[in-house]
Amino acid sequence: MLLNKPDFTGRVINLDKLTYAGNASSLDDVAAQFSDRYIFKQGDICDADFVASLFGEYEIDSVCHLAAESHVDRSIEGPEAFIKTNVNGTFTLLDAARKAWAGDFDNKLFHHVSTDEVYGSLGETGYFFENTSYDPRSPYSASKASSDHLVMAYFHTYGLPVTMTNCSNNYGPFQFPEKLIPVMIEKMVEEQPLPVYGDGKNIRDWLFVEDHNTAVWAVMQKGRLGETYNIGGENEWENIRLVNTLCEVVASEKGKDREYYKKLISHVKDRPGHDQRYAINCDKLKSELGWKQSLDFGEGLKKTVCWYLENREWIENIQSGEYRNWMEKNYKER
Ligand code: TYD
């Protein structure tokens, strides 16, 4: 976490619209511990006047742009929100920064957080490098690719000081239970079928969320302007193998037989245009900035499972009507 890093003495203004996946109470502890250095603002990154007013009110020197619609299945169901938030929202933030900083770019930075999905889908071999051609294949990845292009356009055209990171799949505490790992943990808790899309042979490269954070911070501090850095776990797993392992971790934590949850695994209708494999090469980040992953996957999964099993109140709070509608719709139709 940024606020308790010894080398960071600044202030954080957290701008969040608090849509379905946002939950201000996730940061209650941070707000209490850093009441003088943490400011929460609820608002929309597409609202140019509001964003400009924040630049006017606070002396903002760095923007770390993580705001996005990020769930592929939702982008298939309703792409419009993805274009609005990811494309228009990024444009609004970029333009607000450009205008507020008015050509005085000394000690300023706009950091854009993006995804490996902009590179498309890999076959059995190969990796995504920073110079791999963009080939997005879902409305989600296409919207992120558009935002990446806008960021680089602002660097080349206006000289806006930007850095960018493209990261592989994250997992860890506080992840909204629509993504694979928390969906599976929640389904196990409820003893419901574990919905594996298609044959389960799609491959993802998993990274613990805290390691993503340290990588972003390393790039914000030491990255070269106008550069992209790939961030990855170097940790590829077939979905079906991952779900089996997760079943064993949950069983062990709940004191059940090792095989107990595996009988719930259920192959369901595949996602349209389902990318086969993602695998990141993050040598540039490691060699240039000295970053490395801190956690092995076994440790990370155990930490994550324990967090979800111990934080039932957090889960119950986010299981709003909207959440229930989505689960019903996405999984009933498969
Ligand atoms: P997800 O967490 O949605 O991330 P992304 O699509 O951005 O990679 O999905 C990870 C993988 O797990 C992906 O191959 C789709 C698959 N998946 C399932 O098999 N079942 C599920 O219920 C979900 C949410 C995902």
Tab-separated table of C-alpha atoms and ligand atoms in Angstrom:
chain	number	residue	atom	x	y	z
A	1	MET	CA	0.000	0.000	0.000
A	2	LEU	CA	1.313	3.378	-1.074
A	3	LEU	CA	0.441	5.409	2.029
A	4	ASN	CA	2.573	3.380	4.395
A	5	LYS	CA	5.635	3.286	2.169
A	6	PRO	CA	8.510	5.109	3.904
A	7	ASP	CA	9.528	6.753	0.614
A	8	PHE	CA	6.053	8.233	0.055
A	9	THR	CA	5.103	11.225	2.142
A	10	GLY	CA	2.461	12.674	-0.169
A	11	ARG	CA	-1.284	12.715	-0.167
A	12	VAL	CA	-3.609	10.381	-2.070
A	13	ILE	CA	-6.871	11.570	-3.568
A	14	ASN	CA	-8.913	8.533	-4.461
A	15	LEU	CA	-11.453	9.255	-7.210
A	16	ASP	CA	-13.979	6.461	-7.606
A	17	LYS	CA	-17.490	6.389	-9.016
A	18	LEU	CA	-18.388	3.450	-6.761
A	19	THR	CA	-20.235	1.502	-9.404
A	20	TYR	CA	-21.186	-2.113	-8.766
A	21	ALA	CA	-17.629	-3.323	-8.073
A	22	GLY	CA	-16.595	-0.378	-5.911
A	23	ASN	CA	-16.894	-0.437	-2.156
A	24	ALA	CA	-15.622	2.541	-0.154
A	25	SER	CA	-15.689	0.482	3.040
A	26	SER	CA	-12.827	-1.635	1.668
A	27	LEU	CA	-10.673	1.387	2.490
A	28	ASP	CA	-12.152	2.215	5.922
A	29	ASP	CA	-8.919	1.175	7.656
A	30	VAL	CA	-6.828	3.323	5.308
A	31	ALA	CA	-9.124	6.310	5.816
A	32	ALA	CA	-8.846	5.952	9.595
A	33	GLN	CA	-5.099	5.395	9.688
A	34	PHE	CA	-4.172	8.140	7.226
A	35	SER	CA	-6.933	10.656	7.802
A	36	ASP	CA	-4.600	13.597	7.050
A	37	ARG	CA	-3.173	12.124	3.817
A	38	TYR	CA	-6.079	10.234	2.276
A	39	ILE	CA	-9.017	11.940	0.616
A	40	PHE	CA	-11.902	10.084	-0.965
A	41	LYS	CA	-13.903	11.710	-3.764
A	42	GLN	CA	-16.863	10.017	-5.336
A	43	GLY	CA	-17.200	10.985	-8.981
A	44	ASP	CA	-17.049	9.949	-12.600
A	45	ILE	CA	-13.849	10.121	-14.658
A	46	CYS	CA	-16.068	11.001	-17.649
A	47	ASP	CA	-17.210	14.195	-15.903
A	48	ALA	CA	-14.725	16.732	-17.283
A	49	ASP	CA	-15.854	19.595	-15.014
A	50	PHE	CA	-15.575	17.468	-11.908
A	51	VAL	CA	-12.142	16.140	-12.856
A	52	ALA	CA	-10.956	19.684	-13.660
A	53	SER	CA	-12.253	20.874	-10.283
A	54	LEU	CA	-10.108	18.260	-8.535
A	55	PHE	CA	-7.021	19.483	-10.366
A	56	GLY	CA	-8.044	23.010	-9.302
A	57	GLU	CA	-8.604	22.116	-5.665
A	58	TYR	CA	-5.536	19.947	-5.014
A	59	GLU	CA	-1.994	20.336	-6.260
A	60	ILE	CA	-1.991	17.084	-8.174
A	61	ASP	CA	1.422	16.131	-9.528
A	62	SER	CA	0.771	12.483	-10.425
A	63	VAL	CA	-2.198	10.583	-11.735
A	64	CYS	CA	-2.371	6.816	-11.395
A	65	HIS	CA	-5.256	5.816	-13.635
A	66	LEU	CA	-6.742	2.479	-12.640
A	67	ALA	CA	-10.405	3.270	-13.204
A	68	ALA	CA	-11.949	0.804	-15.625
A	69	GLU	CA	-14.710	-1.561	-16.433
A	70	SER	CA	-12.702	-4.763	-16.377
A	71	HIS	CA	-14.825	-7.881	-16.666
A	72	VAL	CA	-14.807	-9.535	-20.111
A	73	ASP	CA	-18.151	-11.327	-19.694
A	74	ARG	CA	-19.840	-8.039	-18.803
A	75	SER	CA	-18.274	-6.389	-21.864
A	76	ILE	CA	-19.870	-9.057	-24.038
A	77	GLU	CA	-23.240	-8.515	-22.380
A	78	GLY	CA	-23.081	-4.695	-22.490
A	79	PRO	CA	-20.127	-3.081	-24.299
A	80	GLU	CA	-21.326	0.523	-24.010
A	81	ALA	CA	-20.209	1.082	-20.417
A	82	PHE	CA	-16.729	-0.118	-21.430
A	83	ILE	CA	-16.428	2.436	-24.209
A	84	LYS	CA	-17.670	5.199	-21.921
A	85	THR	CA	-15.473	4.515	-18.924
A	86	ASN	CA	-12.370	3.053	-20.528
A	87	VAL	CA	-12.174	5.202	-23.668
A	88	ASN	CA	-14.008	8.447	-22.865
A	89	GLY	CA	-12.929	8.339	-19.228
A	90	THR	CA	-9.262	7.967	-20.129
A	91	PHE	CA	-9.564	10.786	-22.625
A	92	THR	CA	-11.176	13.036	-19.990
A	93	LEU	CA	-8.441	12.350	-17.454
A	94	LEU	CA	-5.651	12.848	-19.980
A	95	ASP	CA	-7.104	16.097	-21.197
A	96	ALA	CA	-7.737	17.378	-17.681
A	97	ALA	CA	-4.095	16.660	-16.771
A	98	ARG	CA	-2.824	18.326	-19.950
A	99	LYS	CA	-4.888	21.453	-19.302
A	100	ALA	CA	-4.215	21.641	-15.571
A	101	TRP	CA	-0.462	21.215	-15.969
A	102	ALA	CA	-0.524	23.701	-18.864
A	103	GLY	CA	2.775	22.697	-20.393
A	104	ASP	CA	4.652	22.746	-17.074
A	105	PHE	CA	5.374	19.046	-17.010
A	106	ASP	CA	8.314	19.104	-14.585
A	107	ASN	CA	7.841	16.484	-11.878
A	108	LYS	CA	4.460	15.510	-13.252
A	109	LEU	CA	3.353	12.033	-14.262
A	110	PHE	CA	0.317	10.348	-15.750
A	111	HIS	CA	0.508	6.598	-15.179
A	112	HIS	CA	-1.935	4.376	-17.043
A	113	VAL	CA	-2.723	0.881	-15.785
A	114	SER	CA	-3.669	-1.510	-18.560
A	115	THR	CA	-3.925	-5.187	-19.369
A	116	ASP	CA	-2.106	-7.919	-21.278
A	117	GLU	CA	-5.419	-8.613	-23.057
A	118	VAL	CA	-4.686	-5.816	-25.549
A	119	TYR	CA	-2.163	-8.173	-27.181
A	120	GLY	CA	-4.822	-10.751	-28.075
A	121	SER	CA	-4.488	-14.473	-27.643
A	122	LEU	CA	-1.448	-16.771	-27.762
A	123	GLY	CA	-1.183	-20.339	-29.002
A	124	GLU	CA	0.793	-22.971	-27.144
A	125	THR	CA	4.061	-21.072	-27.335
A	126	GLY	CA	5.338	-17.512	-27.230
A	127	TYR	CA	4.921	-14.535	-24.935
A	128	PHE	CA	3.569	-11.013	-24.961
A	129	PHE	CA	6.376	-8.457	-25.148
A	130	GLU	CA	6.011	-4.683	-24.898
A	131	ASN	CA	6.360	-4.424	-28.683
A	132	THR	CA	3.871	-7.200	-29.499
A	133	SER	CA	1.250	-5.835	-31.916
A	134	TYR	CA	-2.098	-4.998	-30.413
A	135	ASP	CA	-4.819	-7.488	-31.340
A	136	PRO	CA	-7.731	-7.064	-28.902
A	137	ARG	CA	-10.589	-9.497	-29.349
A	138	SER	CA	-13.259	-8.600	-26.777
A	139	PRO	CA	-15.092	-5.304	-26.263
A	140	TYR	CA	-13.194	-5.046	-22.969
A	141	SER	CA	-9.730	-5.495	-24.463
A	142	ALA	CA	-10.609	-3.293	-27.452
A	143	SER	CA	-11.634	-0.486	-25.081
A	144	LYS	CA	-8.402	-0.843	-23.099
A	145	ALA	CA	-6.363	-0.904	-26.324
A	146	SER	CA	-8.059	2.348	-27.392
A	147	SER	CA	-7.211	3.938	-24.067
A	148	ASP	CA	-3.571	2.826	-24.355
A	149	HIS	CA	-3.347	4.453	-27.795
A	150	LEU	CA	-4.787	7.699	-26.417
A	151	VAL	CA	-2.209	7.725	-23.614
A	152	MET	CA	0.666	7.300	-26.049
A	153	ALA	CA	-0.876	9.888	-28.401
A	154	TYR	CA	-0.841	12.419	-25.551
A	155	PHE	CA	2.818	11.635	-24.934
A	156	HIS	CA	3.863	12.068	-28.559
A	157	THR	CA	1.570	14.954	-29.435
A	158	TYR	CA	1.549	17.082	-26.303
A	159	GLY	CA	4.610	15.797	-24.464
A	160	LEU	CA	2.434	14.744	-21.521
A	161	PRO	CA	4.751	12.738	-19.219
A	162	VAL	CA	3.233	9.272	-19.255
A	163	THR	CA	4.163	5.741	-18.257
A	164	MET	CA	2.085	2.645	-18.834
A	165	THR	CA	1.871	-0.890	-17.471
A	166	ASN	CA	0.144	-3.916	-19.004
A	167	CYS	CA	-0.482	-6.616	-16.442
A	168	SER	CA	-1.583	-10.236	-16.457
A	169	ASN	CA	-4.493	-11.654	-14.398
A	170	ASN	CA	-4.544	-10.462	-10.786
A	171	TYR	CA	-5.830	-12.326	-7.772
A	172	GLY	CA	-5.957	-11.657	-4.039
A	173	PRO	CA	-8.133	-10.150	-1.294
A	174	PHE	CA	-10.885	-7.627	-2.122
A	175	GLN	CA	-11.338	-8.842	-5.712
A	176	PHE	CA	-14.947	-8.562	-6.800
A	177	PRO	CA	-16.408	-12.078	-6.982
A	178	GLU	CA	-17.036	-12.051	-10.718
A	179	LYS	CA	-13.458	-13.032	-11.634
A	180	LEU	CA	-12.425	-16.695	-11.757
A	181	ILE	CA	-10.732	-17.200	-8.376
A	182	PRO	CA	-13.263	-15.467	-6.091
A	183	VAL	CA	-16.180	-16.904	-8.111
A	184	MET	CA	-14.849	-20.392	-7.469
A	185	ILE	CA	-14.193	-19.765	-3.756
A	186	GLU	CA	-17.699	-18.356	-3.297
A	187	LYS	CA	-19.298	-21.231	-5.170
A	188	MET	CA	-17.415	-23.672	-2.933
A	189	VAL	CA	-18.586	-21.848	0.196
A	190	GLU	CA	-22.146	-22.124	-1.108
A	191	GLU	CA	-21.540	-25.725	-2.263
A	192	GLN	CA	-22.783	-24.859	-5.752
A	193	PRO	CA	-21.470	-26.056	-9.155
A	194	LEU	CA	-18.070	-24.601	-10.111
A	195	PRO	CA	-18.633	-23.176	-13.616
A	196	VAL	CA	-15.590	-23.865	-15.813
A	197	TYR	CA	-16.028	-22.333	-19.252
A	198	GLY	CA	-15.623	-24.761	-22.172
A	199	ASP	CA	-12.956	-27.439	-21.800
A	200	GLY	CA	-11.097	-25.453	-19.116
A	201	LYS	CA	-7.885	-25.577	-21.119
A	202	ASN	CA	-7.497	-21.811	-21.468
A	203	ILE	CA	-4.342	-20.538	-19.824
A	204	ARG	CA	-3.839	-17.434	-17.718
A	205	ASP	CA	-0.717	-16.000	-16.055
A	206	TRP	CA	-1.582	-15.171	-12.418
A	207	LEU	CA	-0.064	-12.431	-10.277
A	208	PHE	CA	-0.797	-11.558	-6.643
A	209	VAL	CA	-2.346	-8.090	-6.461
A	210	GLU	CA	0.281	-6.688	-4.067
A	211	ASP	CA	2.971	-7.604	-6.582
A	212	HIS	CA	1.055	-5.687	-9.225
A	213	ASN	CA	1.042	-2.698	-6.887
A	214	THR	CA	4.790	-2.790	-6.258
A	215	ALA	CA	5.400	-3.006	-10.003
A	216	VAL	CA	3.189	0.023	-10.716
A	217	TRP	CA	4.957	1.978	-8.005
A	218	ALA	CA	8.391	1.003	-9.380
A	219	VAL	CA	7.362	2.230	-12.840
A	220	MET	CA	5.899	5.453	-11.437
A	221	GLN	CA	9.132	6.160	-9.611
A	222	LYS	CA	11.775	4.954	-12.023
A	223	GLY	CA	10.149	4.096	-15.347
A	224	ARG	CA	11.171	5.925	-18.502
A	225	LEU	CA	8.603	8.380	-19.836
A	226	GLY	CA	6.646	7.238	-22.869
A	227	GLU	CA	7.434	3.605	-22.106
A	228	THR	CA	5.267	0.575	-21.496
A	229	TYR	CA	6.281	-2.089	-18.984
A	230	ASN	CA	4.681	-5.536	-18.970
A	231	ILE	CA	3.914	-7.000	-15.551
A	232	GLY	CA	3.344	-10.724	-15.134
A	233	GLY	CA	3.375	-13.575	-12.691
A	234	GLU	CA	5.479	-15.905	-14.874
A	235	ASN	CA	2.915	-18.325	-13.515
A	236	GLU	CA	0.813	-19.985	-16.210
A	237	TRP	CA	-2.094	-22.218	-15.277
A	238	GLU	CA	-4.759	-24.021	-17.267
A	239	ASN	CA	-8.107	-22.998	-15.753
A	240	ILE	CA	-9.102	-26.571	-14.968
A	241	ARG	CA	-5.825	-27.283	-13.193
A	242	LEU	CA	-6.152	-24.063	-11.218
A	243	VAL	CA	-9.736	-24.858	-10.168
A	244	ASN	CA	-8.664	-28.334	-9.005
A	245	THR	CA	-5.843	-26.820	-6.944
A	246	LEU	CA	-8.181	-24.223	-5.491
A	247	CYS	CA	-10.571	-27.019	-4.473
A	248	GLU	CA	-7.729	-28.606	-2.512
A	249	VAL	CA	-6.777	-25.332	-0.804
A	250	VAL	CA	-10.374	-24.592	0.232
A	251	ALA	CA	-10.860	-28.203	1.385
A	252	SER	CA	-7.739	-27.988	3.519
A	253	GLU	CA	-8.850	-24.693	5.115
A	254	LYS	CA	-12.370	-26.009	5.760
A	255	GLY	CA	-11.109	-29.329	7.142
A	256	LYS	CA	-12.708	-31.348	4.359
A	257	ASP	CA	-11.405	-34.272	2.381
A	258	ARG	CA	-8.960	-33.172	-0.364
A	259	GLU	CA	-11.348	-34.301	-3.109
A	260	TYR	CA	-14.490	-32.852	-1.461
A	261	TYR	CA	-15.095	-29.828	-3.712
A	262	LYS	CA	-13.866	-31.338	-6.977
A	263	LYS	CA	-17.172	-33.122	-7.511
A	264	LEU	CA	-18.745	-29.671	-7.922
A	265	ILE	CA	-16.675	-28.877	-11.041
A	266	SER	CA	-19.051	-28.368	-13.930
A	267	HIS	CA	-18.103	-27.546	-17.538
A	268	VAL	CA	-20.451	-24.867	-18.886
A	269	LYS	CA	-20.941	-23.056	-22.204
A	270	ASP	CA	-17.770	-21.317	-23.331
A	271	ARG	CA	-17.293	-17.545	-23.455
A	272	PRO	CA	-17.639	-16.236	-27.061
A	273	GLY	CA	-14.227	-15.388	-28.536
A	274	HIS	CA	-12.537	-16.857	-25.439
A	275	ASP	CA	-8.810	-15.994	-25.619
A	276	GLN	CA	-6.799	-19.213	-25.432
A	277	ARG	CA	-3.642	-18.229	-23.620
A	278	TYR	CA	-2.050	-15.179	-22.024
A	279	ALA	CA	1.603	-15.206	-21.014
A	280	ILE	CA	3.641	-12.136	-20.210
A	281	ASN	CA	7.327	-11.569	-20.679
A	282	CYS	CA	8.265	-9.052	-17.975
A	283	ASP	CA	12.045	-9.084	-18.429
A	284	LYS	CA	12.094	-5.350	-19.183
A	285	LEU	CA	10.545	-4.477	-15.812
A	286	LYS	CA	12.813	-6.898	-13.975
A	287	SER	CA	16.066	-5.927	-15.613
A	288	GLU	CA	15.459	-2.169	-15.898
A	289	LEU	CA	13.708	-1.496	-12.599
A	290	GLY	CA	14.749	-4.442	-10.442
A	291	TRP	CA	11.175	-5.565	-9.729
A	292	LYS	CA	10.315	-9.157	-8.967
A	293	GLN	CA	7.325	-11.143	-7.734
A	294	SER	CA	7.364	-11.667	-3.956
A	295	LEU	CA	4.989	-14.555	-3.469
A	296	ASP	CA	4.753	-18.056	-4.831
A	297	PHE	CA	1.342	-19.134	-6.094
A	298	GLY	CA	0.715	-21.699	-3.340
A	299	GLU	CA	1.245	-19.047	-0.685
A	300	GLY	CA	-0.828	-16.491	-2.592
A	301	LEU	CA	-3.765	-18.861	-3.088
A	302	LYS	CA	-3.767	-19.826	0.595
A	303	LYS	CA	-3.709	-16.165	1.638
A	304	THR	CA	-6.542	-15.383	-0.762
A	305	VAL	CA	-8.723	-18.334	0.251
A	306	CYS	CA	-8.249	-17.499	3.957
A	307	TRP	CA	-9.191	-13.875	3.313
A	308	TYR	CA	-12.446	-14.825	1.577
A	309	LEU	CA	-13.303	-17.375	4.266
A	310	GLU	CA	-12.607	-14.876	7.058
A	311	ASN	CA	-14.253	-11.806	5.554
A	312	ARG	CA	-17.812	-12.976	5.148
A	313	GLU	CA	-19.180	-9.568	6.077
A	314	TRP	CA	-17.331	-7.899	3.195
A	315	ILE	CA	-18.741	-10.476	0.789
A	316	GLU	CA	-22.265	-10.154	2.138
A	317	ASN	CA	-22.108	-6.366	1.829
A	318	ILE	CA	-21.267	-6.482	-1.850
A	319	GLN	CA	-23.808	-9.128	-2.701
A	320	SER	CA	-26.254	-6.428	-3.661
A	321	GLY	CA	-29.242	-6.834	-5.925
A	322	GLU	CA	-27.067	-5.953	-8.911
A	323	TYR	CA	-24.563	-8.656	-7.997
A	324	ARG	CA	-27.273	-11.275	-7.659
A	325	ASN	CA	-28.789	-10.281	-11.025
A	326	TRP	CA	-25.428	-10.670	-12.742
A	327	MET	CA	-24.696	-14.080	-11.229
A	328	GLU	CA	-28.178	-15.262	-12.141
A	329	LYS	CA	-27.910	-13.996	-15.720
A	330	ASN	CA	-24.318	-14.999	-16.535
A	331	TYR	CA	-24.490	-18.487	-15.133
A	332	LYS	CA	-28.101	-19.370	-15.920
A	333	GLU	CA	-27.541	-18.798	-19.629
A	334	ARG	CA	-24.588	-21.216	-19.755
B	1	TYD	P1	-11.523	-13.923	-15.638
B	1	TYD	O1	-11.229	-13.991	-14.174
B	1	TYD	O2	-12.869	-13.452	-16.061
B	1	TYD	O3	-10.361	-13.077	-16.302
B	1	TYD	P2	-10.000	-12.830	-17.871
B	1	TYD	O4	-11.151	-13.207	-18.702
B	1	TYD	O5	-9.748	-11.372	-17.916
B	1	TYD	O6	-8.784	-13.658	-18.133
B	1	TYD	O7	-11.348	-15.373	-16.248
B	1	TYD	C1	-10.129	-16.096	-16.149
B	1	TYD	C2	-10.303	-17.370	-16.913
B	1	TYD	O8	-11.269	-18.199	-16.268
B	1	TYD	C3	-10.821	-17.168	-18.325
B	1	TYD	O9	-10.201	-18.117	-19.190
B	1	TYD	C4	-12.311	-17.454	-18.219
B	1	TYD	C5	-12.390	-18.499	-17.127
B	1	TYD	N1	-13.598	-18.468	-16.271
B	1	TYD	C6	-14.317	-19.645	-16.045
B	1	TYD	O10	-13.966	-20.730	-16.561
B	1	TYD	N2	-15.420	-19.593	-15.233
B	1	TYD	C7	-15.840	-18.441	-14.634
B	1	TYD	O11	-16.871	-18.450	-13.920
B	1	TYD	C8	-15.080	-17.232	-14.864
B	1	TYD	C9	-15.508	-15.952	-14.236
B	1	TYD	C10	-13.967	-17.305	-15.689
